Amino acid sequence: MKWNLVRRARDTDLVTCSLCLRVRRGSAWIEAEAVITELHSYELDVPPRLLPGVCDDCADAILLRRARTAEAIAA
Ligand SMILES: [Zn+2]
């Protein structure tokens, strides 16, 4: 059996938020449990590959924290 060493994007690739662990579906970020239920990922021959990301809410929270820190330093 030959292994294909080229890593290609697959339909089952899932981008997950590294902070809150929600998964991107289209333009929305939804709970991992809901995605597992929707995709029946446990029935796939190959498990979904998880790609790291940061969701909009967590990105906003980080930017807000940084802005506050910058204000505190400037004050
Ligand atoms: Zn998040």
Short mmCIF file of C-alpha atoms and ligand atoms in Angstrom, two decimals:
data_model
loop_
_atom_site.label_atom_id
_atom_site.label_comp_id
_atom_site.label_asym_id
_atom_site.label_seq_id
_atom_site.Cartn_x
_atom_site.Cartn_y
_atom_site.Cartn_z
CA MET A 1 0.00 0.00 0.00
CA LYS A 2 1.40 3.37 -1.05
CA TRP A 3 0.91 6.40 1.09
CA ASN A 4 0.07 9.65 -0.57
CA LEU A 5 2.39 12.08 1.13
CA VAL A 6 0.91 15.18 -0.45
CA ARG A 7 -1.36 16.89 2.04
CA ARG A 8 -4.35 18.19 0.18
CA ALA A 9 -7.33 20.13 1.43
CA ARG A 10 -10.14 17.70 2.06
CA ASP A 11 -13.89 18.20 2.32
CA THR A 12 -13.66 17.08 5.89
CA ASP A 13 -11.04 19.62 6.91
CA LEU A 14 -12.40 21.66 9.78
CA VAL A 15 -11.07 24.99 10.95
CA THR A 16 -11.37 25.18 14.72
CA CYS A 17 -10.89 28.15 16.99
CA SER A 18 -7.81 27.47 19.10
CA LEU A 19 -9.33 29.38 22.02
CA CYS A 20 -13.01 28.41 22.30
CA LEU A 21 -12.84 25.23 20.15
CA ARG A 22 -15.82 26.20 18.00
CA VAL A 23 -15.70 25.09 14.36
CA ARG A 24 -16.14 27.26 11.27
CA ARG A 25 -19.06 26.27 9.07
CA GLY A 26 -19.45 28.69 6.19
CA SER A 27 -19.31 32.11 7.80
CA ALA A 28 -20.50 30.92 11.23
CA TRP A 29 -18.63 29.44 14.17
CA ILE A 30 -20.59 26.68 15.86
CA GLU A 31 -20.07 24.28 18.74
CA ALA A 32 -17.95 21.23 17.96
CA GLU A 33 -20.68 18.92 19.29
CA ALA A 34 -23.15 20.29 16.72
CA VAL A 35 -20.64 19.78 13.89
CA ILE A 36 -19.92 16.20 14.97
CA THR A 37 -23.66 15.51 15.04
CA GLU A 38 -24.16 17.15 11.63
CA LEU A 39 -21.25 15.46 9.83
CA HIS A 40 -21.39 12.08 11.59
CA SER A 41 -17.62 12.51 11.60
CA TYR A 42 -17.26 9.38 13.74
CA GLU A 43 -18.54 7.32 10.78
CA LEU A 44 -15.96 8.61 8.28
CA ASP A 45 -13.18 6.30 7.09
CA VAL A 46 -10.67 9.04 7.77
CA PRO A 47 -11.27 11.37 10.68
CA PRO A 48 -11.60 15.08 9.87
CA ARG A 49 -8.37 17.02 9.91
CA LEU A 50 -8.52 19.93 12.32
CA LEU A 51 -6.87 23.15 11.24
CA PRO A 52 -6.12 25.83 13.81
CA GLY A 53 -7.76 29.24 13.59
CA VAL A 54 -9.23 32.01 15.71
CA CYS A 55 -12.92 32.84 15.55
CA ASP A 56 -14.23 36.40 15.21
CA ASP A 57 -15.37 36.62 18.85
CA CYS A 58 -12.01 35.48 20.21
CA ALA A 59 -10.11 37.74 17.78
CA ASP A 60 -12.22 40.71 18.94
CA ALA A 61 -11.57 39.79 22.59
CA ILE A 62 -7.81 39.66 21.95
CA LEU A 63 -7.83 43.02 20.14
CA LEU A 64 -9.90 44.59 22.94
CA ARG A 65 -7.50 43.29 25.59
CA ARG A 66 -4.52 44.60 23.64
CA ALA A 67 -6.15 48.01 23.24
CA ARG A 68 -6.79 48.17 27.01
CA THR A 69 -3.19 47.18 27.74
CA ALA A 70 -1.94 49.84 25.34
CA GLU A 71 -4.12 52.44 27.11
CA ALA A 72 -2.79 51.38 30.52
CA ILE A 73 0.80 51.70 29.31
CA ALA A 74 0.10 55.07 27.70
CA ALA A 75 -1.55 56.42 30.87
ZN ZN B 1 -13.12 31.36 19.54
#
